[in-house]
Protein backbone atom coordinates (compact mmCIF):
# COMPACT_ATOMS: atom_id res chain seq x y z
CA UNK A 1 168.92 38.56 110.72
CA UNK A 2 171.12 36.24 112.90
CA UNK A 3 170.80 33.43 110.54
CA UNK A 4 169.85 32.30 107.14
CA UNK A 5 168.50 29.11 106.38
CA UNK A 6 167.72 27.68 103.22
CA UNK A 7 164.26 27.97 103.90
CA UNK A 8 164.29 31.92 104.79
CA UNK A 9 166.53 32.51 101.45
CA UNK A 10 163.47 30.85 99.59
CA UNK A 11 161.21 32.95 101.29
CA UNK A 12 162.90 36.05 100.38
CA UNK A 13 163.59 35.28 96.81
CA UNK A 14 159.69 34.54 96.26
CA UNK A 15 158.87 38.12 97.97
CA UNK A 16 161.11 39.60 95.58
CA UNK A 17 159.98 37.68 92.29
CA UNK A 18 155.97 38.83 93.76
CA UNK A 19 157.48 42.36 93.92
CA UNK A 20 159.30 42.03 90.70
CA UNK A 21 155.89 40.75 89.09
CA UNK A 22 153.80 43.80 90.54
CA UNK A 23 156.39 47.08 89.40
CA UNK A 24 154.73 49.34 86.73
CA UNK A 25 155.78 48.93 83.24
CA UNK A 26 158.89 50.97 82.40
CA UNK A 27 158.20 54.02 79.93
CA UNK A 28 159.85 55.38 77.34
CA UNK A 29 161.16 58.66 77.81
CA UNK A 30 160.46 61.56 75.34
CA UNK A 31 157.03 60.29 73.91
CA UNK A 32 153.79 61.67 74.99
CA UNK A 33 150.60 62.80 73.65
CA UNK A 34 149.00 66.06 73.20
CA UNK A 35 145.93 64.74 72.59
CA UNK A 36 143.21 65.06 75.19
CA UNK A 37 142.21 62.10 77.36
CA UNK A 38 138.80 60.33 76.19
CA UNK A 39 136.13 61.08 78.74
CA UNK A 40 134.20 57.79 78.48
CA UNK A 41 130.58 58.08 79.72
CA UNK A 42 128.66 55.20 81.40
CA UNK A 43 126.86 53.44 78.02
CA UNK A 44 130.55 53.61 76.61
CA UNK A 45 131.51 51.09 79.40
CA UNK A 46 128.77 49.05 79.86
CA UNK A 47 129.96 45.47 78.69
CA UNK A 48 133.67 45.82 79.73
CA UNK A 49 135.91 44.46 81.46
CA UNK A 50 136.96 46.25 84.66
CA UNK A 51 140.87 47.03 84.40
CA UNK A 52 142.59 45.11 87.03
CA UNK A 53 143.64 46.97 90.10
CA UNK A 54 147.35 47.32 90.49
CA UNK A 55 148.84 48.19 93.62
CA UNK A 56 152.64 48.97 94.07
CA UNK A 57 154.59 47.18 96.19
CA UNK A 58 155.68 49.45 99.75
CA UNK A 59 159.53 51.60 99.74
CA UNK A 60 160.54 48.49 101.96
CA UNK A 61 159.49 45.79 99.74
CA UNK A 62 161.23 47.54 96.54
CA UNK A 63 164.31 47.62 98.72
CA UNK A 64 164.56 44.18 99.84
CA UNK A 65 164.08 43.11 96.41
CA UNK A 66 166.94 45.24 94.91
CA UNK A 67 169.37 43.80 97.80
CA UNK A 68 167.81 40.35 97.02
CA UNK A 69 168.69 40.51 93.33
CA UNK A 70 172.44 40.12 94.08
CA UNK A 71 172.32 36.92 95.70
CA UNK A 72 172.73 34.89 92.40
CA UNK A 73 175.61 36.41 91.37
CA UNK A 74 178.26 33.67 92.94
CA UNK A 75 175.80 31.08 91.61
CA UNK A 76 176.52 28.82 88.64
CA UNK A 77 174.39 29.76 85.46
CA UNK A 78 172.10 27.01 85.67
CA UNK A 79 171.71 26.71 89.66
CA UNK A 80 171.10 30.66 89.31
CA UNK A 81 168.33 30.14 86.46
CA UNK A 82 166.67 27.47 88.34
CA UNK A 83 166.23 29.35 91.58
CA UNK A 84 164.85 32.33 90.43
CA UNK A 85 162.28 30.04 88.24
CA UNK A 86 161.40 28.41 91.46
CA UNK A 87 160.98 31.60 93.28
CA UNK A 88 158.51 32.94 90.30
CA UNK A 89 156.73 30.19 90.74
CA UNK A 90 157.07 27.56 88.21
CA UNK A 91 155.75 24.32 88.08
CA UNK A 92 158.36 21.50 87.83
CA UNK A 93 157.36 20.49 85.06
CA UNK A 94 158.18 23.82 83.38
CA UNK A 95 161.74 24.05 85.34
CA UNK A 96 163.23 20.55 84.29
CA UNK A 97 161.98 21.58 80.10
CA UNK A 98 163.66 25.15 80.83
CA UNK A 99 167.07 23.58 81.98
CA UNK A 100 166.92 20.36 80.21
CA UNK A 101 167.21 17.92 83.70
CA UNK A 102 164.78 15.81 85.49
CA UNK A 103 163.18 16.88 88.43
CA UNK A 104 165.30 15.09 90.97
CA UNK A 105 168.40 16.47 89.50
CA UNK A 106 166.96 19.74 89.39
CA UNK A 107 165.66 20.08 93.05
CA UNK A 108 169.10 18.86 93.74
CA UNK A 109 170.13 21.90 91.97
CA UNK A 110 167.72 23.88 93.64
CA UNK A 111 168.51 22.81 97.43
CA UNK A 112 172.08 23.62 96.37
CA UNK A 113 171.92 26.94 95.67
CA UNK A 114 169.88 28.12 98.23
CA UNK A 115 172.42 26.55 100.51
CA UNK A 116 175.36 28.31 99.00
CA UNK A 117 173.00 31.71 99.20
CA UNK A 118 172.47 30.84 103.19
CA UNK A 119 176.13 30.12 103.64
CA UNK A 120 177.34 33.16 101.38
CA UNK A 121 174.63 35.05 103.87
CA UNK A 122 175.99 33.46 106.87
CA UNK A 123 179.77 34.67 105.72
CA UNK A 124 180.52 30.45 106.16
CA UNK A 125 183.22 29.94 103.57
CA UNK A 126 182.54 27.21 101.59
CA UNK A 127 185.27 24.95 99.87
CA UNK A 128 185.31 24.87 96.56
CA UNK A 129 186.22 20.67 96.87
CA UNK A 130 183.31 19.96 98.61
CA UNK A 131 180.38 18.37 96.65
CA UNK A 132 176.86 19.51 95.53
CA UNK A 133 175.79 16.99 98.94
CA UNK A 134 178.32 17.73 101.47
CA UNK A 135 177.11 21.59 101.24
CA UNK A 136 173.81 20.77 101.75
CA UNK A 137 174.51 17.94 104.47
CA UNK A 138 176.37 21.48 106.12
CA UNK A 139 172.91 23.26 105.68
CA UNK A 140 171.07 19.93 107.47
CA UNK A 141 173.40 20.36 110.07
CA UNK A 142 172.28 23.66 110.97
CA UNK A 143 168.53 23.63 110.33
CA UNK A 144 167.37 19.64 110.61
CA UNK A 145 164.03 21.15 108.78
CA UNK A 146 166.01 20.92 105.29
């Protein structure tokens, strides 16, 4: 990847939340059963519901999420919280009750940290002086699609 833009950050964190969504349960070591599996004949399951089909995500997917996961980590708490909402796929709505802002302040949030993940991606240092705007007037500089 030559270089991140906002955009391709948000694309990357909503692959990972869809592969996040679709990993089997985790199990608890140690217990099993020694019963025998029911062997359910075809009366038994007329009037079910089918079980949903659950495919697992590819090797690839699995480990673009885990290098994905990290990119939050220089974010502030609440930037952090509303990105990965975002990239689950929230309404909103739901995002501005979760955080406690309106929804202007909290896509300004938003656009902000996916900026600082582009520019952390980009290895651009960032100033620490410079204002939730100026870094993402730096991110309109290099993609005008922001």
């Amino acid at each position: 990847m030559s270089s991140w833009t906002p955009a391709l950050v948000e694309a990357r964190l909503s692959e990972a939340a869809f592969v996040l969504k679709r990993l089997p349960e985790p199990r608890l070591s140690g217990y099993f059963s020694t019963w025998p599996e029911v062997v359910q004949s075809f009366a038994d399951k007329v009037g079910q519901e089918p079980k949903p089909m659950r495919v697992l995500p590819s090797p690839a997917a699995i480990s673009r999420m885990e290098e994905t996961l990290t990119w939050t980590a220089g974010l502030a708490p609440m930037d952090g919280k509303i990105v990965w909402l975002r990239a689950y796929g929230y309404r909103w709505r739901d995002v501005c009750r979760t955080v406690g802002l309106r929804r202007a302040s909290a896509h300004h949030h938003w656009v902000y940290g996916l900026c600082l993940i582009a520019h952390k991606l980009n290895r651009i240092s960032i100033s620490q002086r410079l204002s939730m705007q100026q870094v993402i007037d730096l991110a309109r500089a290099d993609d005008p699609a922001l």
